[in-house]
PDB file of C-alpha atoms and ligand atoms in Angstrom:
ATOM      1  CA  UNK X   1       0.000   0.000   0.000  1.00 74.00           C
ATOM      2  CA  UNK X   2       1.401   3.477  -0.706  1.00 92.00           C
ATOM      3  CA  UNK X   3       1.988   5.557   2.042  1.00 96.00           C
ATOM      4  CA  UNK X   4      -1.117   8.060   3.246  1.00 98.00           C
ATOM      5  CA  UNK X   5       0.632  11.516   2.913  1.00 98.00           C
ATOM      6  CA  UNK X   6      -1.511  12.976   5.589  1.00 98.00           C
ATOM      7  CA  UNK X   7      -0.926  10.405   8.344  1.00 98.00           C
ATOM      8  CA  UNK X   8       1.546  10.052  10.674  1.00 98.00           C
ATOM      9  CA  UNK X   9       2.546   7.915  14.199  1.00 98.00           C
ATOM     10  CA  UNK X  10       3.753   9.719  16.815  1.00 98.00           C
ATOM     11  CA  UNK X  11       5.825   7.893  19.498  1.00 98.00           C
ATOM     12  CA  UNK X  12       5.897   9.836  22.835  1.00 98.00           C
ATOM     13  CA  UNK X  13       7.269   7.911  25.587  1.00 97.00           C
ATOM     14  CA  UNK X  14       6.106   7.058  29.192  1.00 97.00           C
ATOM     15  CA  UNK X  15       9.149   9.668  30.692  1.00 95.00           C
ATOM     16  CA  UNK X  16       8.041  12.389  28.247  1.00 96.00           C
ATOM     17  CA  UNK X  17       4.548  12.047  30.032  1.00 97.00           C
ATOM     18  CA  UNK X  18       6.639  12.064  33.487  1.00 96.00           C
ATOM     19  CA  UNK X  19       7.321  15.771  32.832  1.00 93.00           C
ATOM     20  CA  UNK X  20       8.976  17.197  36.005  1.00 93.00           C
ATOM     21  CA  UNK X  21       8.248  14.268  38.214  1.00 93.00           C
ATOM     22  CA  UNK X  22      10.455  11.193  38.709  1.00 94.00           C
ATOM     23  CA  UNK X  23       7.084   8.675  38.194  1.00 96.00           C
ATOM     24  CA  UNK X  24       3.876   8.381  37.093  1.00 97.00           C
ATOM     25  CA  UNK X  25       2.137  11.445  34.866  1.00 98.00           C
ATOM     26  CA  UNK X  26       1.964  14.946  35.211  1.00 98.00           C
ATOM     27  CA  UNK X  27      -1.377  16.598  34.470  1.00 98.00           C
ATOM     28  CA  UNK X  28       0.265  19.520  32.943  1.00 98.00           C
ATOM     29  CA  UNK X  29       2.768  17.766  30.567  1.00 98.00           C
ATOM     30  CA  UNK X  30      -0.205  15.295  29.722  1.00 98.00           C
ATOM     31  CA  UNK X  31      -2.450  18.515  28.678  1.00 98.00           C
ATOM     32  CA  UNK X  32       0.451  20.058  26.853  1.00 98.00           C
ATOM     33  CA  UNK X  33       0.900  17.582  25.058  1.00 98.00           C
ATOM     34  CA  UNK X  34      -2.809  16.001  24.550  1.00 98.00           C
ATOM     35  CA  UNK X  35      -2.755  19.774  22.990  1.00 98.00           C
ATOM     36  CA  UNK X  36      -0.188  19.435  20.303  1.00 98.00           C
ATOM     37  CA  UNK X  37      -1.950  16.113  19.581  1.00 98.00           C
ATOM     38  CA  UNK X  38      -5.176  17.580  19.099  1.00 98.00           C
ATOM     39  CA  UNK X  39      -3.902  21.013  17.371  1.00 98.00           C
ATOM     40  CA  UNK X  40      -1.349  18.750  15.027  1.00 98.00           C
ATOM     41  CA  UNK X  41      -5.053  16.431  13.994  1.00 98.00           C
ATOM     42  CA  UNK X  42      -6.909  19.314  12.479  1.00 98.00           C
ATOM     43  CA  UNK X  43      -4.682  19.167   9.719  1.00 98.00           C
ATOM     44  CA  UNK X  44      -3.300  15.644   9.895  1.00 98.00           C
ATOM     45  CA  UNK X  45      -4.304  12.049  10.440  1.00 98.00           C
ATOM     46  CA  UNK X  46      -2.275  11.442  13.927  1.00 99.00           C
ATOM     47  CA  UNK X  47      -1.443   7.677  15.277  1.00 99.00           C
ATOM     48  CA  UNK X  48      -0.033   7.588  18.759  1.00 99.00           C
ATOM     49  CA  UNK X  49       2.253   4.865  20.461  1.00 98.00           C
ATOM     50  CA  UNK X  50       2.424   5.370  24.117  1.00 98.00           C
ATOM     51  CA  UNK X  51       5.362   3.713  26.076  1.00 98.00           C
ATOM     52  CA  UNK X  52       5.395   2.790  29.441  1.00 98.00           C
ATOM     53  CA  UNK X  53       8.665   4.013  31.107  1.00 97.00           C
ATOM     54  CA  UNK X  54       7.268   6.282  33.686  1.00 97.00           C
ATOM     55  CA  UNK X  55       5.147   3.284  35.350  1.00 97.00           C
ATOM     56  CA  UNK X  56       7.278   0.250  34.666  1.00 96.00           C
ATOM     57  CA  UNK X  57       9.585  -2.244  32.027  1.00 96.00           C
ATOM     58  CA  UNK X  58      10.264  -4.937  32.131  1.00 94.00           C
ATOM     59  CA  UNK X  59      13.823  -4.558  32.101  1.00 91.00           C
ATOM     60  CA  UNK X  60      13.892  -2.832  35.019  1.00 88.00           C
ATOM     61  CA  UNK X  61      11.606  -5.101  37.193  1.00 86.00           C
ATOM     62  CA  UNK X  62      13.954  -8.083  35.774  1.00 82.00           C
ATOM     63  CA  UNK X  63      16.529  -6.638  37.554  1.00 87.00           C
ATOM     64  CA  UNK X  64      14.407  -6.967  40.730  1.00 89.00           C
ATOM     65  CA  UNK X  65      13.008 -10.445  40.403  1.00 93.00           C
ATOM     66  CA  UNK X  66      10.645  -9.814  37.921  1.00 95.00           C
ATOM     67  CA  UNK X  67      10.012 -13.058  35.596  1.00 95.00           C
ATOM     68  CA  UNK X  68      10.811 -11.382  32.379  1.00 95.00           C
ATOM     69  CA  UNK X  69       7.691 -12.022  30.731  1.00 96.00           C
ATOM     70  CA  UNK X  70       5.549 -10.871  33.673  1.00 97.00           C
ATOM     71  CA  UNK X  71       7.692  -7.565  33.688  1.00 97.00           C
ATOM     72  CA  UNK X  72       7.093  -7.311  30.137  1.00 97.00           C
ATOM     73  CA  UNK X  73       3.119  -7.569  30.864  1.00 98.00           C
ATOM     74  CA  UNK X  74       3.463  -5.389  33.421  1.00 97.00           C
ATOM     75  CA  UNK X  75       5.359  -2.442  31.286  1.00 98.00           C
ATOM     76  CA  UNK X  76       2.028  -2.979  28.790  1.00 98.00           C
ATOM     77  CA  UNK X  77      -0.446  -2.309  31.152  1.00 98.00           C
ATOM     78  CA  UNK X  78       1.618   0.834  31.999  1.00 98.00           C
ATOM     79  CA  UNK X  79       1.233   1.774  28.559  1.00 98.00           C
ATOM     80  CA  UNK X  80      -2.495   1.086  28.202  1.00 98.00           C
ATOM     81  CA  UNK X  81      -2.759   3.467  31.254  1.00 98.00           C
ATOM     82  CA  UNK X  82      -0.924   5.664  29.956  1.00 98.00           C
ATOM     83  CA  UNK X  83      -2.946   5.965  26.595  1.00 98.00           C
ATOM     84  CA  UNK X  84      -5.960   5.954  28.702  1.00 98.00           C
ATOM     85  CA  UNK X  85      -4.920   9.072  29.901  1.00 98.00           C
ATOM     86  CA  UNK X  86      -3.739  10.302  27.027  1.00 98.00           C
ATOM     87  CA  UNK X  87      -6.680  10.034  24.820  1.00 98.00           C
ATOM     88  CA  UNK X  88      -8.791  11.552  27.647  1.00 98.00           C
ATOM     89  CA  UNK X  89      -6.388  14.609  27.726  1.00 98.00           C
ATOM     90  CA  UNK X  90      -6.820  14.842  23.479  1.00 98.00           C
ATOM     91  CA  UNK X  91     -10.669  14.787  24.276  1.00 98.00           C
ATOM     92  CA  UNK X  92     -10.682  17.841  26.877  1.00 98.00           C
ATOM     93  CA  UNK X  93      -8.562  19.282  24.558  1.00 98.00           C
ATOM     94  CA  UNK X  94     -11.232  19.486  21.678  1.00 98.00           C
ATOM     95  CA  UNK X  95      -9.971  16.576  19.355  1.00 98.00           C
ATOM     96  CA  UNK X  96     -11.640  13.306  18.880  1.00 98.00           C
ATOM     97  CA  UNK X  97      -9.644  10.644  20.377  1.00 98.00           C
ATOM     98  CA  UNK X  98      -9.552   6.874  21.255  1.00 98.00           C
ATOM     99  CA  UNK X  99      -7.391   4.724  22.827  1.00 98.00           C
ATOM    100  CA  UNK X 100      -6.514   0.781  21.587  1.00 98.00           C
ATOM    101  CA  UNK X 101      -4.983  -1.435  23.244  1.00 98.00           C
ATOM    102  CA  UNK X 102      -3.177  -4.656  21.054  1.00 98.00           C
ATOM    103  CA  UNK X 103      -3.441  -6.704  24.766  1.00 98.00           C
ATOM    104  CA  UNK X 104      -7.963  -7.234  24.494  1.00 97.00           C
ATOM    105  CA  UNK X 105      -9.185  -5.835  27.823  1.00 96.00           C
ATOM    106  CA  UNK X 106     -12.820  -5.631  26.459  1.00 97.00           C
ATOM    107  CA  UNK X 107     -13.878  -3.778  29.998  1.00 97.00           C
ATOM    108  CA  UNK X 108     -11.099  -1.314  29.806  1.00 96.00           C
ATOM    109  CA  UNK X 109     -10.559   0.170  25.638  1.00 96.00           C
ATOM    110  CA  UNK X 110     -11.551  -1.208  22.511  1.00 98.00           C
ATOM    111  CA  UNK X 111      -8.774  -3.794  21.158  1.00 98.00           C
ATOM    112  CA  UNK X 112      -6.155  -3.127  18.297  1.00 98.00           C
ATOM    113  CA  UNK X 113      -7.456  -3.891  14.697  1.00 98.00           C
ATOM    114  CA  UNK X 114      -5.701  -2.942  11.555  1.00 98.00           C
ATOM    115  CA  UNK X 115      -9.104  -1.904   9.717  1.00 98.00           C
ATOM    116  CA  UNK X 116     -10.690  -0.201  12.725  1.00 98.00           C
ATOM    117  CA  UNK X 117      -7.662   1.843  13.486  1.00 98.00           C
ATOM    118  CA  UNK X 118      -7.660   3.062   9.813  1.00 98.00           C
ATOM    119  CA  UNK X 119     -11.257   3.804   9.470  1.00 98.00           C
ATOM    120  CA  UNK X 120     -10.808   5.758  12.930  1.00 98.00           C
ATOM    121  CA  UNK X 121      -7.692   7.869  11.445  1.00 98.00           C
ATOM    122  CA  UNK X 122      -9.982   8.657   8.205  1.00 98.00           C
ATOM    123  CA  UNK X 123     -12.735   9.798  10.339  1.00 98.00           C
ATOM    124  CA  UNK X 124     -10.288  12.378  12.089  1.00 98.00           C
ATOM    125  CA  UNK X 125      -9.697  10.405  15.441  1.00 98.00           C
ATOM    126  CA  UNK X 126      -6.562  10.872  17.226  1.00 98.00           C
ATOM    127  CA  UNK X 127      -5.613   7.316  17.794  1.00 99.00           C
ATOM    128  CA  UNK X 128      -3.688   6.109  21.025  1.00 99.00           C
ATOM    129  CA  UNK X 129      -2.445   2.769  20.605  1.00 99.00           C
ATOM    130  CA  UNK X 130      -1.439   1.093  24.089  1.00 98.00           C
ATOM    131  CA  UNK X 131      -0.148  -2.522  24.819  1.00 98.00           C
ATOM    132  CA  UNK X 132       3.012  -1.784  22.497  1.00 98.00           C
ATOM    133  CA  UNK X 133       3.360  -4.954  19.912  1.00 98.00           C
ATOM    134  CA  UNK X 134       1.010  -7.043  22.222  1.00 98.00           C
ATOM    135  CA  UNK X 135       3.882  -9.400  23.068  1.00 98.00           C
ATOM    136  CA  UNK X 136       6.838  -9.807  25.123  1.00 98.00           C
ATOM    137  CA  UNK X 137      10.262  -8.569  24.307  1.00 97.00           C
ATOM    138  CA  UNK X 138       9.722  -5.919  22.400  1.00 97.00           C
ATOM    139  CA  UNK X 139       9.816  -2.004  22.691  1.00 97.00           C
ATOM    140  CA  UNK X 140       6.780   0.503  22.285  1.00 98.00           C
ATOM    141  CA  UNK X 141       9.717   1.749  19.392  1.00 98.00           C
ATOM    142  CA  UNK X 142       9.144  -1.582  17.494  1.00 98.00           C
ATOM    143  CA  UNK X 143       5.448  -1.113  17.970  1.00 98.00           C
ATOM    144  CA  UNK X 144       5.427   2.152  16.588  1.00 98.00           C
ATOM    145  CA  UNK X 145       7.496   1.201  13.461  1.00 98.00           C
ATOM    146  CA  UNK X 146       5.044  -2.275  13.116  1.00 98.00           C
ATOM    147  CA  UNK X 147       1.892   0.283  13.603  1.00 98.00           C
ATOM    148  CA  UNK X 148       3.672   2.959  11.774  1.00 98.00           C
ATOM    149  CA  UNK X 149       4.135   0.360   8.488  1.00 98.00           C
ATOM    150  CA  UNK X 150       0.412  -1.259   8.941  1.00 98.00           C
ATOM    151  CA  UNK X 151      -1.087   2.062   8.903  1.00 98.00           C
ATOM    152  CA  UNK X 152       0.642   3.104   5.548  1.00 98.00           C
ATOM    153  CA  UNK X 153       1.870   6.798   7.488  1.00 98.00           C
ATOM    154  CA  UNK X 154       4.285   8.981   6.250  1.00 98.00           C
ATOM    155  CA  UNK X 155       6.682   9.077   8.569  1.00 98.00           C
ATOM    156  CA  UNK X 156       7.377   8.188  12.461  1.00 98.00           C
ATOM    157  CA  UNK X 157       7.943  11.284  14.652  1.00 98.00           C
ATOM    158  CA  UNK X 158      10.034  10.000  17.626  1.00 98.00           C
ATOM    159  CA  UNK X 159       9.356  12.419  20.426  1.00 97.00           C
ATOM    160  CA  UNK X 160      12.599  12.665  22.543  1.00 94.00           C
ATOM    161  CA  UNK X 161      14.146  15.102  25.148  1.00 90.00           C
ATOM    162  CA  UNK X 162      16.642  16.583  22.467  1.00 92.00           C
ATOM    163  CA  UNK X 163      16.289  17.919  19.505  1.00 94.00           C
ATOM    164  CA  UNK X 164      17.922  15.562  17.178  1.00 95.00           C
ATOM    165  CA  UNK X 165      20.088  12.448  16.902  1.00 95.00           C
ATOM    166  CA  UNK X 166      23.662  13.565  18.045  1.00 94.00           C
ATOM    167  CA  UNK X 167      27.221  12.515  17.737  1.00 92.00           C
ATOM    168  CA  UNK X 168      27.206  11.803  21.434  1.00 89.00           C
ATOM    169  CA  UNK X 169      25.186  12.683  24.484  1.00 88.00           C
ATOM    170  CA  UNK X 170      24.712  16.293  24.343  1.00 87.00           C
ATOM    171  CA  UNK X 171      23.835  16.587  27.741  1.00 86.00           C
ATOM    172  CA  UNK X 172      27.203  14.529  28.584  1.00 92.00           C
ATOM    173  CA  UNK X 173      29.434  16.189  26.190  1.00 93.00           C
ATOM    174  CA  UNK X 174      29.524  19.809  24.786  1.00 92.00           C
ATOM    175  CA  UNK X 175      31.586  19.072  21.309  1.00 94.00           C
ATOM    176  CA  UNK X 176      28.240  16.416  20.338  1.00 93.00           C
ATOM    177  CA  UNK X 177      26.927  17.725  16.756  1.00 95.00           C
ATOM    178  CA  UNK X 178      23.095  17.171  15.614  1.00 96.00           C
ATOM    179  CA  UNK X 179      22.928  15.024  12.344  1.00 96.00           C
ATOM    180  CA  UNK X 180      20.532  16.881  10.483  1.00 97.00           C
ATOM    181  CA  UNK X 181      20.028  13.649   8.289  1.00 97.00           C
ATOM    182  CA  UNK X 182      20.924   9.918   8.664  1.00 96.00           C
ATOM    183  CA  UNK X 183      19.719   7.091   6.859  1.00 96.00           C
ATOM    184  CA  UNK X 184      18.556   3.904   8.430  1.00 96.00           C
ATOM    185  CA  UNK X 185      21.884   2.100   7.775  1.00 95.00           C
ATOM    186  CA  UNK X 186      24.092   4.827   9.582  1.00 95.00           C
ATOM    187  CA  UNK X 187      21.643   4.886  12.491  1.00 93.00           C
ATOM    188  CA  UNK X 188      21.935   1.158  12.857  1.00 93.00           C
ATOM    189  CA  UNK X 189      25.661   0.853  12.382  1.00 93.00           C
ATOM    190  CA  UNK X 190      26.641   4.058  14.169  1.00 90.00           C
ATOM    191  CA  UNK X 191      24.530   2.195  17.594  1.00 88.00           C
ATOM    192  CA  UNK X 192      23.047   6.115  17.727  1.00 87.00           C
ATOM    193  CA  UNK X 193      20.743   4.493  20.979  1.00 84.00           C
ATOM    194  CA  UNK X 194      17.881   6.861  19.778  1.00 89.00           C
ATOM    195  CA  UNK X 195      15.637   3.848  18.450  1.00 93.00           C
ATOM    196  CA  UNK X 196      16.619  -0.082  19.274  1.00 92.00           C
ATOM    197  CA  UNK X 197      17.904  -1.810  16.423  1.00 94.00           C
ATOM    198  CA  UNK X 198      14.457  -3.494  15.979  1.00 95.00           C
ATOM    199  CA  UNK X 199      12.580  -0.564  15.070  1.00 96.00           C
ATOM    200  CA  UNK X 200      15.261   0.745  12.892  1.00 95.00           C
ATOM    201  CA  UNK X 201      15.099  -2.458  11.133  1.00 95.00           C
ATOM    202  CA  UNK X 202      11.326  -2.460  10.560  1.00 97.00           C
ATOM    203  CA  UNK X 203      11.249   1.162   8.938  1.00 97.00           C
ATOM    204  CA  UNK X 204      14.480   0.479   7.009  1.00 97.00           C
ATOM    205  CA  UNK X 205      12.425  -2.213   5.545  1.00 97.00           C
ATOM    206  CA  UNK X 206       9.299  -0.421   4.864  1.00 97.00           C
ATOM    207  CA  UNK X 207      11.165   2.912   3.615  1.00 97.00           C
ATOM    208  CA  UNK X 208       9.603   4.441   6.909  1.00 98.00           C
ATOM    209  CA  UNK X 209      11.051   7.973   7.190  1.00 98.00           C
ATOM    210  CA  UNK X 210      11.614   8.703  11.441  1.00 98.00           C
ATOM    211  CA  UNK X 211      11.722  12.879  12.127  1.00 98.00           C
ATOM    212  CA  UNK X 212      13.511  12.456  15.835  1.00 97.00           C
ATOM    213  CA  UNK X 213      12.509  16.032  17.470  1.00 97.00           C
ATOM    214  CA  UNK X 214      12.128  17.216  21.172  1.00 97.00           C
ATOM    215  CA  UNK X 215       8.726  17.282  22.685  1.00 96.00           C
ATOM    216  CA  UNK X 216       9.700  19.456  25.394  1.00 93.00           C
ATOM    217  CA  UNK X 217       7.913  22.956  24.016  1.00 93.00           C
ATOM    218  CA  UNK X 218       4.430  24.201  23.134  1.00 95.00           C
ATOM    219  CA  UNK X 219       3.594  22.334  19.860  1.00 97.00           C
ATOM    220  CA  UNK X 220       6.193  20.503  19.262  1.00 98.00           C
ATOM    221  CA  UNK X 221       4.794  18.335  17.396  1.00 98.00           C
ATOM    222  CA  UNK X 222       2.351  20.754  15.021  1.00 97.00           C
ATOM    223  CA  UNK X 223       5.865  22.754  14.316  1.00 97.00           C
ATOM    224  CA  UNK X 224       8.063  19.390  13.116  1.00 97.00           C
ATOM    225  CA  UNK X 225       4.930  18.786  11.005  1.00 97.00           C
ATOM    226  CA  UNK X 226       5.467  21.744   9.634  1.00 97.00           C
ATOM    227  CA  UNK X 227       8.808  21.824   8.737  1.00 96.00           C
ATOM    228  CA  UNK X 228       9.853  24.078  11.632  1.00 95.00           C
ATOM    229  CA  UNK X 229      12.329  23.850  14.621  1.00 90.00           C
ATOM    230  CA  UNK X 230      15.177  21.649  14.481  1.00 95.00           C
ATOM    231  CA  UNK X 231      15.049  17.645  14.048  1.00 97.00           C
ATOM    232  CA  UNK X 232      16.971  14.894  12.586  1.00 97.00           C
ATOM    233  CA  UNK X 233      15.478  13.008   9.899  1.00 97.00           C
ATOM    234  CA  UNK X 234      16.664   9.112   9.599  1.00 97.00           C
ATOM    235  CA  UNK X 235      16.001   8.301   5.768  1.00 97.00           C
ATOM    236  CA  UNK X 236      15.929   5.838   3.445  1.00 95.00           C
ATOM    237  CA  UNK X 237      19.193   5.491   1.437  1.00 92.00           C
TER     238      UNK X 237
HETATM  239  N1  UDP M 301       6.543  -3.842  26.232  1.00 58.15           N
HETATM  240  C1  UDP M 301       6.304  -5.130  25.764  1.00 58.15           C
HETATM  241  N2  UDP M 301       6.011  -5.302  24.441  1.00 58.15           N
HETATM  242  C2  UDP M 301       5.941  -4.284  23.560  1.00 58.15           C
HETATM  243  C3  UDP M 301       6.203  -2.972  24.030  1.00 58.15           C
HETATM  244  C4  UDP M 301       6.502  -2.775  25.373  1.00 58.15           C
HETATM  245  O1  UDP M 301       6.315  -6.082  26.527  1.00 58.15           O
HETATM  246  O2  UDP M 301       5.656  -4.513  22.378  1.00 58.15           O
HETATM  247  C5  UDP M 301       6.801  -3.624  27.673  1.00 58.15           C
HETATM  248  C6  UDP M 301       8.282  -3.711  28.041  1.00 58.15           C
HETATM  249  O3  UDP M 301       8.394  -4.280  29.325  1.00 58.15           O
HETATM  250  C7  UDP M 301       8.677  -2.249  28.088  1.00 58.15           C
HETATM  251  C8  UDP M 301       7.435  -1.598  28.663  1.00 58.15           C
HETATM  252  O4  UDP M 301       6.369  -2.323  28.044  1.00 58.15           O
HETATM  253  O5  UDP M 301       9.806  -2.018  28.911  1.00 58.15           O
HETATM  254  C9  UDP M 301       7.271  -0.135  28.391  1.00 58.15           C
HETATM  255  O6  UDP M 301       7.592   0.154  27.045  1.00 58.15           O
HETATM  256  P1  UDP M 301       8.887   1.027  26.665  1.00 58.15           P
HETATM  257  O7  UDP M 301      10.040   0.634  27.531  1.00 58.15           O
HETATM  258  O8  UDP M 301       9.097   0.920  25.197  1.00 58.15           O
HETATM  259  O9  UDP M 301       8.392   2.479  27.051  1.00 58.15           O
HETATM  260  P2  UDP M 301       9.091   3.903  26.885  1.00 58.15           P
HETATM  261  O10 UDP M 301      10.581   3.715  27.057  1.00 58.15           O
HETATM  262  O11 UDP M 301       8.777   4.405  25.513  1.00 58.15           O
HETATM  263  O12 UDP M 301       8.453   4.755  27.935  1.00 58.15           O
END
C-alpha cells in the first residue's frame, strides 16, 4: 500500500509524560501535550504509540526479580494506562480521540485492529495505541514502526528530550553535533541508541522515514509537522 501523505505515528514515551516528576504522569505535561496532539489532527491524520517508562519495564523489574515475561506484561499495562490518559487529555482538549490497546481488555478500551484503526484515522480520530506490539520482548519503538508500516503513514515522529540524533550525548558532552540527516543504515551501524535496532530495522524495511525532534515545548509536534524547529530526519538510502 502506498503511504497516506496525511498520516503520521507519533511515538511519545512514558518519561516524556513524566514531565517534572520522577514517576507516574503529570497533568500539565499530559495537557500540553494532549494539545499538540489535538492542534497537530486538524490538519493531519495522527497515530499515537504510548510507552510505558514512567510506570514500569520490564527490564527494570527483571533486575528486581521480575520473571521477564511478567515484567514485560506489566510495562504494557503501563502503557495502556498511559494511553488511557492520554486520549482523555486529546478529548478535553477538543480533538476526537480513542485509545486501543493490542493486549484485548474488552472492559477497559476497545482492542487493536488494523481496519478499525484506519477507518478511525480517516474519520479524524486521534488514535492512542497502548499494549506496544502485544507481546513480550519488544519495545513501544518496534510497535510504533510495526503500527507505523500497517497504517501506511508517512513518517514516524520520535518524540525525545533533544532535539535531534547527536554525535554523542549532548547533555554529557559539549563538542556532540546534531545530524541533520541519517539514513537507516548509519543509524543502525553508528549504535546512535535513539531507536533499538528493531525498530530501525522495521522502517528500514518499509522505507519508513523517522523525524527524531524534542517534545519538550508548546507544539512541538504541530511545528516538526510543519517543517519548523530543528530535528533529525533518519532516511531511506
Ligand atoms: N513492552 C512489551 N512489548 C511491547 C512494548 C513494550 O512487553 O511490544 C513492555 C516492556 O516491558 C517495556 C514496557 O512495556 O519495557 C514499556 O515500554 P517502553 O520501555 O518501550 O516504554 P518507553 O521507554 O517508551 O516509555
Amino acid at each position: 500500500m502506498a503511504k497516506n501523505p496525511k498520516r503520521f505515528l507519533v511515538k511519545v514515551s512514558g518519561e516524556a509524560l513524566m514531565g517534572p516528576d520522577k514517576f507516574g504522569l503529570d497533568p500539565a505535561t499530559v495537557e500540553r501535550i494532549a494539545a499538540d496532539l489535538a492542534e497537530a489532527a486538524r490538519t493531519r491524520e495522527i497515530a499515537v504509540v504510548v510507552g510505558g517508562g514512567n510506570i514500569f519495564r520490564g527490564m527494570q523489574g527483571s533486575k528486581h526479580g521480575v520473571e521477564r515475561n511478567t515484567g514485560d506484561s506489566m510495562g504494557r499495562l503501563a502503557t495502556i494506562i498511559n494511553a488511557l490518559a492520554l486520549a482523555d487529555a486529546v478529548r478535553a482538549a477538543g480533538a476526537k480521540a480513542v485509545a486501543l490497546t493490542a493486549d484485548p481488555m474488552p472492559s477497559l478500551c476497545r482492542s487493536y485492529f488494523q481496519p478499525d484503526a484506519d477507518r478511525l484515522l480517516s474519520e479524524g480520530q486521534v488514535v492512542v495505541l497502548g499494549g506496544g506490539t502485544g507481546q513480550p520482548f519488544f519495545t513501544t519503538d518496534t510497535a510504533a514502526a510495526l503500527r507505523a508500516a500497517e497504517l501506511d503513514c508517512a513518517a514516524i515522529l520520535k518524540a525525545t528530550t533533544v532535539d535531534g540524533v547527536y554525535t554523542a550525548d549532548p547533555k554529557i558532552d559539549p563538542a556532540a553535533r546534531r545530524y541533520e540527516q541519517l539514513t537507516h543504515d548509519e543509524a543502525i551501524e553508528r549504535r546512535l541508541g535513539v531507536m533499538d535496532t528493531a525498530a530501525f530495522a522495521l522502517a528500514r524495511e518499509n522505507a519508513l522515514p523517522i523525524i527524531v525532534f524534542s517534545i519538550q515545548g508548546a507544539l512541538a509536534i504541530t511545528n516538526v509537522l510543519a517543517g519548523n524547529g530543528k530535528a533529525t530526519h533518519v532516511v531511506p538510502a
